[in-house]
Coordinates of C-alpha atoms in Angstrom, one line a residue:
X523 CA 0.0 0.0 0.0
X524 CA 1.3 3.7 -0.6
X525 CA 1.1 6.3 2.1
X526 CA -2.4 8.0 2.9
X527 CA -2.8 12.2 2.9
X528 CA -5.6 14.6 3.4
X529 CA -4.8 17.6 1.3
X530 CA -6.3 20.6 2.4
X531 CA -6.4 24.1 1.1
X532 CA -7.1 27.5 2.4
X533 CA -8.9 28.4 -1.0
X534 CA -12.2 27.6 -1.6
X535 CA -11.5 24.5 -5.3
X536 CA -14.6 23.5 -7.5
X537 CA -14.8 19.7 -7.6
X538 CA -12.7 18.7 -10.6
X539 CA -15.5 16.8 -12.9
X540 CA -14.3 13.6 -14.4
X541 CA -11.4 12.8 -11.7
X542 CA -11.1 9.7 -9.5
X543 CA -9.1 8.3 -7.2
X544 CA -8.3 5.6 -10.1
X545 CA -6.6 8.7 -11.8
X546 CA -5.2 10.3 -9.4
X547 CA -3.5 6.9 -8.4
X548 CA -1.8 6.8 -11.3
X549 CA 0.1 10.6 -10.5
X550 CA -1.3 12.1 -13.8
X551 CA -4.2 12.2 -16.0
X552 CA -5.6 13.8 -18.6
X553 CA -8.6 16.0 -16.9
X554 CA -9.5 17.1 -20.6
X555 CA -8.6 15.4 -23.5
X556 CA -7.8 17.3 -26.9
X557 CA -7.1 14.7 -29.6
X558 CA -3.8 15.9 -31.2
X559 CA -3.4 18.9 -28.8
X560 CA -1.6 21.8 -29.9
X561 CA -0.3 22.8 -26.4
X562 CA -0.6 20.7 -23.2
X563 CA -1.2 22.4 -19.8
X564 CA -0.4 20.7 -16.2
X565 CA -1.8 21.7 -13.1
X566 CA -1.4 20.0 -9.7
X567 CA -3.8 21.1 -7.7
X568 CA -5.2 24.3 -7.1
X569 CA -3.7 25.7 -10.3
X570 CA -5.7 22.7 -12.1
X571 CA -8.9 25.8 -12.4
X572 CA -7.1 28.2 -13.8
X573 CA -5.8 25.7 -16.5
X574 CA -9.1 24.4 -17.5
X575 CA -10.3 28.2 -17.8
X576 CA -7.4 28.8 -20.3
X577 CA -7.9 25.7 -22.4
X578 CA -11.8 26.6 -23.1
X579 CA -10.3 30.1 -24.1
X580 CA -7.2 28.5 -26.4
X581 CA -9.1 26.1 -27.7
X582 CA -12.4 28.7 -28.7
X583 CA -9.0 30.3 -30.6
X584 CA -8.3 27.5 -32.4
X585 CA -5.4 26.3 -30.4
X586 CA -6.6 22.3 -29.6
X587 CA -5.4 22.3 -25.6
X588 CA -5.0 19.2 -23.6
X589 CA -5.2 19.9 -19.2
X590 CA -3.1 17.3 -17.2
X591 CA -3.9 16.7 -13.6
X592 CA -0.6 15.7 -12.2
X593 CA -0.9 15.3 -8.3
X594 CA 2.1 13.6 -7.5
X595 CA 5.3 13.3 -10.4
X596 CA 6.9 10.3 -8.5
X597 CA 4.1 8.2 -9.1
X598 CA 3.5 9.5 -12.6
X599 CA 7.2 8.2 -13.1
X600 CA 6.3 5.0 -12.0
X601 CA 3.6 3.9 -14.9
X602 CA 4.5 2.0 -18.0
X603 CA 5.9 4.2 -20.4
X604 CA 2.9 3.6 -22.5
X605 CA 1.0 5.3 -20.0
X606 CA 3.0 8.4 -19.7
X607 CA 3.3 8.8 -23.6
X608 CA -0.6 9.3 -23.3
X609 CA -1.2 11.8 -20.8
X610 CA 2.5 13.7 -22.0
X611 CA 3.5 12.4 -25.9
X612 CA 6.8 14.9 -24.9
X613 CA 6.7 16.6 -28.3
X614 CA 3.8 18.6 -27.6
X615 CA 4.4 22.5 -26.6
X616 CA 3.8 21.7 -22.7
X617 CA 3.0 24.6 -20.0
X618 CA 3.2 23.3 -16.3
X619 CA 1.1 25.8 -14.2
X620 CA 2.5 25.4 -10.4
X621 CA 2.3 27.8 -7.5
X622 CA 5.4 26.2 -5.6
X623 CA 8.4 26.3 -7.5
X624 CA 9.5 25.7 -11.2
X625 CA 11.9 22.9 -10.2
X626 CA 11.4 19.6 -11.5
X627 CA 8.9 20.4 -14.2
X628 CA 11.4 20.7 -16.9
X629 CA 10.8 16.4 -17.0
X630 CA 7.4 17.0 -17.8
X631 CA 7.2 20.7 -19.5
X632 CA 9.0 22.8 -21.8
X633 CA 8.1 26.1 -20.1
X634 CA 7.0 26.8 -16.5
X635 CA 4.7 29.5 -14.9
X636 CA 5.6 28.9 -10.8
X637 CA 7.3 30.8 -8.6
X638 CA 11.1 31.9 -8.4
X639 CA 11.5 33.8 -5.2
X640 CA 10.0 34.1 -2.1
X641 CA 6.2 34.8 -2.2
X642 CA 4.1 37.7 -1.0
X643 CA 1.2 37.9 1.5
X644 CA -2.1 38.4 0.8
X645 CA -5.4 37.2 -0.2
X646 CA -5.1 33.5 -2.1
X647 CA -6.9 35.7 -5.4
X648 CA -4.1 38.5 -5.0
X649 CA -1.6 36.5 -4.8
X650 CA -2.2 34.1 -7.7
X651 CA -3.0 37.2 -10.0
X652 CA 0.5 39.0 -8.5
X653 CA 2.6 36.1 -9.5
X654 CA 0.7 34.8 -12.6
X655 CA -1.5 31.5 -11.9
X656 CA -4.5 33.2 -13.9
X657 CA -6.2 31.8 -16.6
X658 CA -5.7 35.2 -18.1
X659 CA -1.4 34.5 -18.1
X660 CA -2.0 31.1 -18.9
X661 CA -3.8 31.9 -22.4
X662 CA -0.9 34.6 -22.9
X663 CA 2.0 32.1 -22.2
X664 CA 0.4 29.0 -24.1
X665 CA 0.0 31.0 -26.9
X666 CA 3.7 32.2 -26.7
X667 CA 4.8 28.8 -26.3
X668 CA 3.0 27.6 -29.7
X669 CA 4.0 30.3 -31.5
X670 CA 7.6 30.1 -30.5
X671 CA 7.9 26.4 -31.2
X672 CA 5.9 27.2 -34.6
X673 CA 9.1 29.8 -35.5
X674 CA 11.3 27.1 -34.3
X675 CA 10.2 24.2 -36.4
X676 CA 10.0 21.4 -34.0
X677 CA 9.0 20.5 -30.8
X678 CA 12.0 18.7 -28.4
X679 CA 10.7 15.7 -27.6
X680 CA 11.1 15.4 -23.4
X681 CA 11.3 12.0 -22.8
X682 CA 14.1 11.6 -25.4
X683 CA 17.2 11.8 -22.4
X684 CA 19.1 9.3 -20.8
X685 CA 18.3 8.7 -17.1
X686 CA 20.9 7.6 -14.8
X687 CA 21.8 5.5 -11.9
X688 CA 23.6 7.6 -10.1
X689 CA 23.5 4.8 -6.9
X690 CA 27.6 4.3 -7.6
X691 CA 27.8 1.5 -4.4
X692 CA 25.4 -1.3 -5.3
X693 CA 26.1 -3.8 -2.2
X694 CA 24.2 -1.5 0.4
X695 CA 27.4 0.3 1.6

C-alpha cells in the first residue's frame, strides 16, 4: 500500500468533474482530453482551475489544448511508459502551471509559470494574479509557447534523455 494524505487548502476549489481516485493513483491524467493537442497544460492542484479556464479560451481560438492533472510526479514516473506517452506524448508544446516552484517540471514541460522567489502575503486571489497563476497569463504564455515552437520548427521531444543511476555502491554500503 502507498502512504495515505488529506490535502487541504485555504482556497475555496470547485470539484474537478471527471477525476477519480483511479486517476489520481496513477500521478497524472488527462482532466481534458484534446485529440492531437496543440499545447498541453499541467496543473497540480489548485492551479488545475485556472488551466481548465485557459484551455476553453485557447481552444475557442483554435489552439486544440489538452489539461493534465498531475498530483504527484513520483508516481507518474512510475507507470508503463505507455501510460506516460498518453497523458504527456513529450513533443507537444507543454505549460506546467505550479504555485510552488519551477523545479522539476522541466521532466514534464518545456516552459513553467511557478514561482522563483519568495512569495508575497495576501489574499489566495491577490496573490495568484500577482505572480501569474490566472487563466488570463495562462492563455498569454500558451500561446507564446505555440508560437515560439511554430518559429522554431519542432518541438523537443522530453522523454528523449538518458536517465541515470547515479546509486555508484550497489552492495548496500
Amino acid at each position: 500500500t502507498t502512504p495515505t494524505v488529506i490535502c487541504c487548502s485555504r482556497s475555496t476549489l470547485p470539484g474537478l468533474e471527471g477525476s477519480s481516485v483511479e486517476k489520481a493513483m496513477k500521478g497524472a491524467y488527462n482532466a481534458i482530453e484534446s485529440e492531437e493537442p496543440d499545447l498541453i497544460l499541467i496543473g497540480s492542484g489548485s492551479e488545475v482551475g485556472p488551466c481548465i479556464d485557459a484551455a476553453k479560451t485557447l481552444s475557442n481560438a483554435g489552439i486544440k489544448t489538452r489539461v493534465v492533472s498531475m498530483p504527484c510526479q513520483d508516481i507518474f514516473l512510475e507507470q508503463t511508459e505507455e501510460y506516460q506517452k498518453s497523458v504527456l506524448p513529450g513533443n507537444v508544446p507543454t505549460l506546467s502551471v505550479e504555485a510552488s516552484a519551477v523545479y522539476g517540471w522541466h521532466r514534464f514541460s518545456h516552459a513553467q509559470i511557478g514561482m522563483t522567489r519568495f512569495g508575497l502575503s495576501g489574499s489566495g486571489k491577490d496573490v495568484f494574479a500577482a505572480f501569474g497563476f490566472t487563466a488570463d497569463n495562462v492563455v498569454s504564455k500558451g500561446k507564446e509557447l505555440v508560437e515560439f515552437y511554430k518559429k522554431v520548427g519542432s518541438v523537443p521531444d522530453l522523454s528523449c534523455r538518458p536517465i541515470f543511476d547515479n546509486v555508484m555502491v550497489k552492495d548496500g554500503h
